[in-house]
mmCIF file of C-alpha atoms in Angstrom:
data_model
loop_
_atom_site.group_PDB
_atom_site.id
_atom_site.type_symbol
_atom_site.label_atom_id
_atom_site.label_comp_id
_atom_site.label_asym_id
_atom_site.label_seq_id
_atom_site.Cartn_x
_atom_site.Cartn_y
_atom_site.Cartn_z
ATOM 1 C CA MET A 131 0.063 0.163 0.078
ATOM 2 C CA ASP A 132 1.120 3.240 -0.874
ATOM 3 C CA ILE A 133 1.265 5.330 2.719
ATOM 4 C CA SER A 134 1.717 8.564 1.369
ATOM 5 C CA ARG A 135 -1.276 8.768 -0.948
ATOM 6 C CA TYR A 136 -3.237 6.825 1.560
ATOM 7 C CA ILE A 137 -3.241 9.062 4.535
ATOM 8 C CA LYS A 138 -3.778 11.960 1.510
ATOM 9 C CA ASN A 139 -6.919 10.451 0.975
ATOM 10 C CA ILE A 140 -8.368 9.791 4.446
ATOM 11 C CA PHE A 141 -8.261 13.893 5.349
ATOM 12 C CA GLU A 142 -9.947 14.410 2.165
ATOM 13 C CA ILE A 143 -13.125 11.546 2.685
ATOM 14 C CA LYS A 144 -16.442 13.748 1.684
ATOM 15 C CA SER A 145 -18.223 9.824 1.681
ATOM 16 C CA GLU A 146 -19.103 6.495 3.174
ATOM 17 C CA ASN A 147 -17.689 5.293 0.346
ATOM 18 C CA ASP A 148 -14.470 6.981 0.498
ATOM 19 C CA PHE A 149 -14.244 5.459 4.564
ATOM 20 C CA ASN A 150 -14.826 2.293 3.937
ATOM 21 C CA HIS A 151 -12.364 2.003 0.674
ATOM 22 C CA LEU A 152 -9.754 3.169 2.832
ATOM 23 C CA LEU A 153 -10.794 1.345 5.898
ATOM 24 C CA LEU A 154 -10.344 -2.029 3.808
ATOM 25 C CA GLN A 155 -7.170 -0.800 3.083
ATOM 26 C CA ALA A 156 -5.863 -0.197 6.533
ATOM 27 C CA ILE A 157 -7.208 -3.622 7.941
ATOM 28 C CA ASN A 158 -5.283 -5.835 4.664
ATOM 29 C CA TYR A 159 -2.348 -3.369 5.713
ATOM 30 C CA GLN A 160 -1.865 -3.759 9.145
ATOM 31 C CA LEU A 161 -2.782 -7.493 9.951
ATOM 32 C CA LYS A 162 0.672 -7.245 7.562
ATOM 33 C CA ASN A 163 3.089 -5.524 8.935
ATOM 34 C CA ASN A 164 1.870 -5.201 12.005
ATOM 35 C CA SER A 165 2.690 -8.806 14.131
ATOM 36 C CA VAL A 166 0.839 -7.040 17.170
ATOM 37 C CA TYR A 167 -2.542 -6.944 15.520
ATOM 38 C CA LYS A 168 -1.778 -9.660 13.084
ATOM 39 C CA GLU A 169 -1.110 -11.980 16.592
ATOM 40 C CA TYR A 170 -4.258 -10.783 18.030
ATOM 41 C CA TYR A 171 -6.178 -11.629 15.559
ATOM 42 C CA LYS A 172 -5.179 -15.295 15.511
ATOM 43 C CA THR A 173 -5.453 -15.370 19.114
ATOM 44 C CA VAL A 174 -9.410 -15.095 19.340
ATOM 45 C CA ASN A 175 -11.979 -16.143 16.798
ATOM 46 C CA HIS A 176 -12.164 -13.899 14.444
ATOM 47 C CA THR A 177 -13.879 -16.087 12.588
ATOM 48 C CA GLN A 178 -16.758 -15.844 14.259
ATOM 49 C CA PHE A 179 -16.604 -11.700 14.400
ATOM 50 C CA ILE A 180 -16.071 -11.058 10.670
ATOM 51 C CA TYR A 181 -19.731 -12.989 10.452
ATOM 52 C CA GLN A 182 -21.145 -11.343 13.004
ATOM 53 C CA ASN A 183 -19.132 -7.997 11.995
ATOM 54 C CA ASN A 184 -19.609 -7.361 8.477
ATOM 55 C CA LYS A 185 -16.854 -5.097 6.525
ATOM 56 C CA LEU A 186 -16.047 -4.212 10.303
ATOM 57 C CA PRO A 187 -12.232 -4.585 11.695
ATOM 58 C CA LEU A 188 -11.561 -6.503 14.241
ATOM 59 C CA PHE A 189 -11.043 -3.724 17.665
ATOM 60 C CA LEU A 190 -7.236 -4.157 19.627
ATOM 61 C CA PRO A 191 -7.893 -4.031 23.185
ATOM 62 C CA ILE A 192 -6.710 -0.933 24.700
ATOM 63 C CA ARG A 193 -4.656 -2.767 27.030
ATOM 64 C CA PHE A 194 -1.940 -4.315 25.186
ATOM 65 C CA PHE A 195 -0.755 -0.726 24.662
ATOM 66 C CA LYS A 196 0.623 -1.467 28.700
ATOM 67 C CA SER A 197 2.553 -5.041 27.925
ATOM 68 C CA LYS A 198 3.296 -4.484 23.913
ATOM 69 C CA LYS A 199 5.239 -2.306 21.273
ATOM 70 C CA VAL A 200 1.846 -1.938 19.271
ATOM 71 C CA ILE A 201 3.834 -0.356 15.666
ATOM 72 C CA THR A 202 3.184 -1.314 11.917
ATOM 73 C CA GLY A 203 6.213 -1.095 9.455
ATOM 74 C CA THR A 204 9.639 -0.786 10.115
ATOM 75 C CA GLY A 205 9.557 3.053 10.441
ATOM 76 C CA LYS A 206 11.625 5.259 12.652
ATOM 77 C CA ILE A 207 9.795 6.006 16.102
ATOM 78 C CA GLU A 208 10.339 10.057 15.879
ATOM 79 C CA LYS A 209 7.977 10.171 19.234
ATOM 80 C CA THR A 210 6.422 8.069 22.555
ATOM 81 C CA PHE A 211 3.469 8.939 23.953
ATOM 82 C CA GLU A 212 3.055 8.048 27.320
ATOM 83 C CA SER A 213 -0.206 8.133 29.252
ATOM 84 C CA SER A 214 -0.703 9.434 32.865
ATOM 85 C CA GLY A 215 -0.650 7.362 35.968
ATOM 86 C CA THR A 216 0.887 6.991 39.154
ATOM 87 C CA THR A 217 4.150 5.219 40.043
ATOM 88 C CA ASN A 218 2.836 2.012 40.136
ATOM 89 C CA THR A 219 0.681 2.037 38.088
ATOM 90 C CA ILE A 220 2.193 0.165 34.328
ATOM 91 C CA LYS A 221 1.857 3.165 32.386
ATOM 92 C CA SER A 222 0.464 2.973 28.160
ATOM 93 C CA LYS A 223 2.692 4.016 25.586
ATOM 94 C CA HIS A 224 2.125 5.107 22.059
ATOM 95 C CA PHE A 225 5.195 4.806 19.226
ATOM 96 C CA VAL A 226 4.560 7.075 16.459
ATOM 97 C CA SER A 227 6.352 7.143 13.362
ATOM 98 C CA ASN A 228 4.960 9.749 12.109
ATOM 99 C CA LEU A 229 4.353 12.852 13.380
ATOM 100 C CA SER A 230 3.755 14.984 10.349
ATOM 101 C CA THR A 231 0.460 12.150 10.265
ATOM 102 C CA TYR A 232 -0.203 13.586 13.832
ATOM 103 C CA ASN A 233 0.524 16.849 12.832
ATOM 104 C CA LEU A 234 -2.126 16.451 9.890
ATOM 105 C CA SER A 235 -4.883 14.902 11.724
ATOM 106 C CA LEU A 236 -4.534 17.633 14.705
ATOM 107 C CA LYS A 237 -4.680 20.593 12.617
ATOM 108 C CA ASN A 238 -7.234 19.457 10.347
ATOM 109 C CA SER A 239 -9.465 18.201 13.418
ATOM 110 C CA PHE A 240 -8.761 21.208 14.682
ATOM 111 C CA GLU A 241 -9.971 23.568 11.795
ATOM 112 C CA LEU A 242 -12.774 21.734 11.075
ATOM 113 C CA PHE A 243 -14.311 22.287 14.136
ATOM 114 C CA PHE A 244 -13.104 25.377 14.885
ATOM 115 C CA GLY A 245 -11.119 26.890 11.729
ATOM 116 C CA LYS A 246 -7.971 27.856 11.367
ATOM 117 C CA PRO A 247 -5.474 27.192 14.336
ATOM 118 C CA SER A 248 -3.815 30.440 13.134
ATOM 119 C CA GLU A 249 -6.905 32.483 14.070
ATOM 120 C CA TYR A 250 -5.921 31.789 18.099
ATOM 121 C CA THR A 251 -4.427 32.103 21.579
ATOM 122 C CA TYR A 252 -4.235 29.279 23.554
ATOM 123 C CA LEU A 253 -4.059 29.522 26.854
ATOM 124 C CA ALA A 254 -2.985 26.275 28.858
ATOM 125 C CA LEU A 255 -3.674 25.349 32.386
ATOM 126 C CA LEU A 256 -2.861 22.193 32.436
ATOM 127 C CA PRO A 257 -0.442 21.363 35.428
ATOM 128 C CA GLY A 258 0.264 17.133 35.866
ATOM 129 C CA TYR A 259 1.157 17.482 32.595
ATOM 130 C CA ILE A 260 3.411 20.322 31.780
ATOM 131 C CA GLU A 261 5.834 18.306 33.925
ATOM 132 C CA ARG A 262 5.416 15.706 31.422
ATOM 133 C CA ASP A 263 7.728 15.754 28.330
ATOM 134 C CA ASN A 264 5.847 12.785 26.123
ATOM 135 C CA ALA A 265 2.083 13.777 26.895
ATOM 136 C CA SER A 266 0.466 13.751 23.853
ATOM 137 C CA LEU A 267 -1.317 16.647 25.255
ATOM 138 C CA ILE A 268 0.951 19.055 25.805
ATOM 139 C CA TYR A 269 2.722 18.513 21.736
ATOM 140 C CA MET A 270 -1.037 18.793 20.736
ATOM 141 C CA LEU A 271 -1.182 22.940 22.470
ATOM 142 C CA LYS A 272 2.524 23.628 21.824
ATOM 143 C CA THR A 273 2.525 22.340 17.814
ATOM 144 C CA LEU A 274 -1.631 24.554 17.993
ATOM 145 C CA MET A 275 0.395 27.796 19.534
ATOM 146 C CA ASN A 276 2.947 27.495 17.115
ATOM 147 C CA CYS A 277 0.679 27.270 14.355
ATOM 148 C CA SER A 278 -0.721 30.896 15.379
ATOM 149 C CA ASN A 279 3.079 32.889 16.811
ATOM 150 C CA SER A 280 0.758 34.813 19.302
ATOM 151 C CA GLN A 281 3.216 36.759 21.787
ATOM 152 C CA HIS A 282 0.126 35.705 24.577
ATOM 153 C CA ASN A 283 0.454 32.059 23.564
ATOM 154 C CA GLY A 284 1.810 30.012 27.161
ATOM 155 C CA PHE A 285 1.167 27.405 29.905
ATOM 156 C CA TYR A 286 0.501 28.687 32.783
ATOM 157 C CA ASN A 287 0.050 26.285 35.331
ATOM 158 C CA ASN A 288 -0.820 26.969 38.623
ATOM 159 C CA ASP A 289 -0.012 30.890 38.100
ATOM 160 C CA PHE A 290 -3.759 31.977 38.584
ATOM 161 C CA GLU A 291 -3.527 35.530 38.803
ATOM 162 C CA LEU A 292 -0.632 35.440 35.525
ATOM 163 C CA LEU A 293 -3.772 34.186 33.503
ATOM 164 C CA LYS A 294 -6.382 36.465 35.129
ATOM 165 C CA ASN A 295 -4.660 38.958 34.009
ATOM 166 C CA ARG A 296 -4.070 38.294 30.227
ATOM 167 C CA ILE A 297 -7.325 36.729 30.145
ATOM 168 C CA LEU A 298 -8.540 40.200 31.480
ATOM 169 C CA GLU A 299 -6.355 41.590 28.319
ATOM 170 C CA LEU A 300 -7.881 39.539 25.619
ATOM 171 C CA GLU A 301 -10.973 40.244 26.806
ATOM 172 C CA ASN A 302 -10.030 44.092 25.759
ATOM 173 C CA SER A 303 -8.243 42.879 22.633
ATOM 174 C CA VAL A 304 -9.335 41.453 18.831
ATOM 175 C CA GLU A 305 -7.290 38.411 19.542
ATOM 176 C CA LYS A 306 -9.911 35.536 19.400
ATOM 177 C CA TYR A 307 -8.263 33.323 22.418
ATOM 178 C CA MET A 308 -9.301 29.655 23.745
ATOM 179 C CA ILE A 309 -8.003 28.360 27.524
ATOM 180 C CA TRP A 310 -7.505 24.521 27.030
ATOM 181 C CA GLY A 311 -7.535 23.235 30.679
ATOM 182 C CA VAL A 312 -7.346 19.834 32.775
ATOM 183 C CA SER A 313 -10.516 19.716 35.040
ATOM 184 C CA HIS A 314 -9.237 19.827 38.258
ATOM 185 C CA ALA A 315 -7.018 22.803 37.576
ATOM 186 C CA LEU A 316 -10.561 24.922 35.822
ATOM 187 C CA ILE A 317 -12.573 24.253 39.105
ATOM 188 C CA LYS A 318 -9.776 25.329 41.038
ATOM 189 C CA PHE A 319 -9.015 28.326 39.013
ATOM 190 C CA SER A 320 -12.924 29.365 38.823
ATOM 191 C CA GLU A 321 -13.023 29.168 42.832
ATOM 192 C CA THR A 322 -10.130 32.012 43.055
ATOM 193 C CA TYR A 323 -11.705 34.801 40.594
ATOM 194 C CA LYS A 324 -14.817 35.103 39.134
ATOM 195 C CA LEU A 325 -14.179 36.636 35.314
ATOM 196 C CA ASN A 326 -17.331 37.323 32.510
ATOM 197 C CA ILE A 327 -16.004 35.574 29.658
ATOM 198 C CA ASN A 328 -16.923 36.635 26.135
ATOM 199 C CA LYS A 329 -14.505 35.798 23.638
ATOM 200 C CA GLY A 330 -12.853 32.906 24.946
ATOM 201 C CA ILE A 331 -13.748 29.750 24.875
ATOM 202 C CA ILE A 332 -13.370 27.450 27.170
ATOM 203 C CA VAL A 333 -12.042 23.344 26.395
ATOM 204 C CA GLU A 334 -11.838 21.084 29.051
ATOM 205 C CA THR A 335 -9.532 18.002 28.577
ATOM 206 C CA GLY A 336 -10.606 16.125 31.977
ATOM 207 C CA GLY A 337 -8.026 15.564 34.050
ATOM 208 C CA MET A 338 -9.954 14.817 37.840
ATOM 209 C CA LYS A 339 -8.737 11.013 37.875
ATOM 210 C CA GLY A 340 -7.434 10.868 41.459
ATOM 211 C CA ILE A 341 -7.136 14.249 42.265
ATOM 212 C CA GLY A 342 -9.838 15.369 45.230
ATOM 213 C CA LYS A 343 -13.461 14.477 44.071
ATOM 214 C CA GLU A 344 -14.372 13.854 40.897
ATOM 215 C CA LEU A 345 -17.557 15.386 39.278
ATOM 216 C CA ILE A 346 -19.874 14.515 36.535
ATOM 217 C CA ARG A 347 -19.294 16.025 33.759
ATOM 218 C CA GLU A 348 -22.380 17.545 34.342
ATOM 219 C CA SER A 349 -21.890 19.505 37.062
ATOM 220 C CA LEU A 350 -17.877 20.363 36.106
ATOM 221 C CA HIS A 351 -19.136 22.600 33.390
ATOM 222 C CA GLU A 352 -22.104 24.157 35.275
ATOM 223 C CA LYS A 353 -19.601 24.861 37.434
ATOM 224 C CA ILE A 354 -17.505 26.652 34.761
ATOM 225 C CA LYS A 355 -19.779 28.443 32.547
ATOM 226 C CA HIS A 356 -21.091 29.548 36.669
ATOM 227 C CA ALA A 357 -17.811 30.855 37.169
ATOM 228 C CA PHE A 358 -17.194 32.487 33.565
ATOM 229 C CA GLY A 359 -20.233 33.597 32.610
ATOM 230 C CA VAL A 360 -20.333 31.130 29.727
ATOM 231 C CA CYS A 361 -22.650 29.366 27.897
ATOM 232 C CA ASN A 362 -20.675 26.569 26.709
ATOM 233 C CA VAL A 363 -18.297 24.307 28.171
ATOM 234 C CA TYR A 364 -16.114 22.296 25.248
ATOM 235 C CA SER A 365 -14.499 19.324 25.426
ATOM 236 C CA GLU A 366 -11.375 17.419 23.573
ATOM 237 C CA TYR A 367 -11.925 13.727 23.605
ATOM 238 C CA GLY A 368 -8.556 12.496 22.533
ATOM 239 C CA MET A 369 -5.796 9.472 24.466
ATOM 240 C CA THR A 370 -2.320 8.125 24.408
ATOM 241 C CA GLU A 371 -3.410 5.938 21.925
ATOM 242 C CA LEU A 372 -4.494 7.467 19.566
ATOM 243 C CA LEU A 373 -3.532 9.423 16.721
ATOM 244 C CA SER A 374 -7.123 12.039 16.265
ATOM 245 C CA GLN A 375 -9.293 13.844 18.585
ATOM 246 C CA ALA A 376 -13.130 14.148 18.944
ATOM 247 C CA TYR A 377 -14.547 17.567 19.941
ATOM 248 C CA SER A 378 -17.785 18.824 22.078
ATOM 249 C CA LYS A 379 -18.711 22.325 21.520
ATOM 250 C CA GLY A 380 -21.113 21.490 24.367
ATOM 251 C CA ASN A 381 -23.302 19.359 26.317
ATOM 252 C CA GLY A 382 -21.042 16.567 26.863
ATOM 253 C CA LEU A 383 -21.636 15.685 22.694
ATOM 254 C CA TYR A 384 -19.209 14.524 20.935
ATOM 255 C CA LYS A 385 -18.151 14.381 16.950
ATOM 256 C CA CYS A 386 -15.685 13.143 14.717
ATOM 257 C CA PRO A 387 -14.018 14.405 12.162
ATOM 258 C CA PRO A 388 -14.834 11.624 8.823
ATOM 259 C CA TRP A 389 -11.656 9.688 9.345
ATOM 260 C CA MET A 390 -12.692 8.641 12.620
ATOM 261 C CA LYS A 391 -15.889 6.856 14.022
ATOM 262 C CA VAL A 392 -17.301 5.505 16.951
ATOM 263 C CA PHE A 393 -18.658 2.294 17.870
ATOM 264 C CA VAL A 394 -20.492 0.284 21.280
ATOM 265 C CA ARG A 395 -19.707 -3.047 22.326
ATOM 266 C CA GLU A 396 -21.705 -5.251 25.158
ATOM 267 C CA PRO A 397 -19.383 -5.204 27.486
ATOM 268 C CA ASN A 398 -18.812 -8.852 28.289
ATOM 269 C CA ASP A 399 -18.962 -9.904 24.272
ATOM 270 C CA PRO A 400 -16.445 -8.021 22.613
ATOM 271 C CA PHE A 401 -18.169 -9.370 18.922
ATOM 272 C CA SER A 402 -21.246 -7.906 20.213
ATOM 273 C CA ILE A 403 -21.203 -4.075 18.253
ATOM 274 C CA SER A 404 -22.743 -1.520 17.326
ATOM 275 C CA SER A 405 -22.764 2.116 15.683
ATOM 276 C CA THR A 406 -25.525 3.555 17.917
ATOM 277 C CA GLY A 407 -26.719 2.816 21.554
ATOM 278 C CA SER A 408 -25.294 2.205 25.255
ATOM 279 C CA GLY A 409 -22.058 0.306 25.621
ATOM 280 C CA ALA A 410 -17.870 -0.022 25.717
ATOM 281 C CA LEU A 411 -16.513 2.453 23.515
ATOM 282 C CA ASN A 412 -14.937 0.984 19.803
ATOM 283 C CA ILE A 413 -12.923 3.620 18.048
ATOM 284 C CA ILE A 414 -11.462 3.971 14.118
ATOM 285 C CA ASP A 415 -9.107 6.024 13.926
ATOM 286 C CA LEU A 416 -7.659 5.830 10.075
ATOM 287 C CA ALA A 417 -4.829 8.240 10.887
ATOM 288 C CA ASN A 418 -3.267 5.467 13.453
ATOM 289 C CA ILE A 419 -1.610 3.616 10.814
ATOM 290 C CA ASN A 420 1.239 2.956 11.752
ATOM 291 C CA SER A 421 0.655 1.648 15.128
ATOM 292 C CA CYS A 422 -3.704 1.199 15.602
ATOM 293 C CA CYS A 423 -6.244 1.760 13.961
ATOM 294 C CA PHE A 424 -9.390 0.118 15.860
ATOM 295 C CA ILE A 425 -8.963 0.244 19.544
ATOM 296 C CA GLU A 426 -11.258 -1.166 21.098
ATOM 297 C CA THR A 427 -11.401 1.257 24.353
ATOM 298 C CA GLU A 428 -11.946 1.419 28.227
ATOM 299 C CA ASP A 429 -14.730 3.625 27.957
ATOM 300 C CA LEU A 430 -18.312 4.035 28.273
ATOM 301 C CA ALA A 431 -19.795 5.764 26.249
ATOM 302 C CA THR A 432 -23.592 6.516 24.074
ATOM 303 C CA ILE A 433 -23.450 6.824 20.682
ATOM 304 C CA HIS A 434 -26.648 8.391 19.344
ATOM 305 C CA PRO A 435 -28.000 8.207 16.063
ATOM 306 C CA ASP A 436 -26.934 11.072 14.454
ATOM 307 C CA GLY A 437 -22.788 9.472 15.310
ATOM 308 C CA SER A 438 -22.527 12.157 18.369
ATOM 309 C CA PHE A 439 -21.394 10.305 21.754
ATOM 310 C CA GLU A 440 -21.293 10.959 25.102
ATOM 311 C CA ILE A 441 -18.753 9.450 27.562
ATOM 312 C CA LYS A 442 -20.517 7.775 30.684
ATOM 313 C CA GLY A 443 -17.529 6.382 32.590
ATOM 314 C CA ARG A 444 -14.985 3.476 32.855
ATOM 315 C CA PHE A 445 -15.664 -0.035 32.627
ATOM 316 C CA ASP A 446 -13.454 -1.811 35.233
ATOM 317 C CA TYR A 447 -12.075 -5.481 33.403
ATOM 318 C CA SER A 448 -12.439 -8.043 35.965
ATOM 319 C CA GLU A 449 -11.631 -10.185 33.397
ATOM 320 C CA LEU A 450 -10.333 -9.558 30.300
ATOM 321 C CA ARG A 451 -11.128 -12.087 28.009
ATOM 322 C CA GLY A 452 -10.742 -13.208 24.537
ATOM 323 C CA CYS A 453 -6.884 -12.054 24.820
ATOM 324 C CA ASN A 454 -5.337 -13.290 28.345
ATOM 325 C CA MET A 455 -2.695 -14.983 26.296
ATOM 326 C CA MET A 456 -1.686 -12.471 25.029
ATOM 327 C CA ILE A 457 -1.123 -10.154 28.398
ATOM 328 C CA GLU A 458 2.045 -10.228 29.894
#
């Protein structure tokens, strides 16, 4: 397969037929060139899966990124992203041999939802991430900042007063700006300062896990909206193991770019998959061609008929089904 042509084509998807044509290419390419995916395919009852889920790939459990080197092909690793976690937690690693594709994916996806990245100033409130050079979220924000070259771009960590002053300055300017923040930092900032944000967009990226009392999304967003006088809190859905992002422009309803699709499966039956309804989340990310395009996550979700989806929580496996022999 001509990878350069494939990558060009995924960002030009216009129809379901376009997606399905490239999906078939991705399945065949990864079965031939991804040893982990190939081994998993042989291990499970793939005949049953194909019979029950015509035209869908087999989805790789996300836990493999903690114990295996999930790569497709033999390209040189340009960047290794690593998930967050405590000292005793085994962290996922995403070996990226195509940073140019990652950049194209995040820029094209951003433009679909917000317009050109060059038109914004980015204020990042990401304590816990900025300290990690291998966090994909930090790489993403740095890439967006490099697109705009605004003199006001920056990471603010716990310097709330400086962030407050920057917001007030931007509110009195003609610049469009975005505040990207992890949940616990946005809450803490909102409890310290009450501001009327009229021009800025607030993008919440998750991140309450293990830090204080975890709030459900509705309560979290209501607190932020009340503190800053905004009508909507936006959200970004991404993960270390993916190359693409989905976005919500309010009400916790995420939408995918054209090269990304979501499905739900029965938590105890990985072969029972649907494009609508509630269950554990599966993702096709055609941009992730040099890693794995087909990921079985541990998030719980509801997918609506229009393809938008909501994250409802996490599924904790008491018993890993279908792939025990491959987990180390």
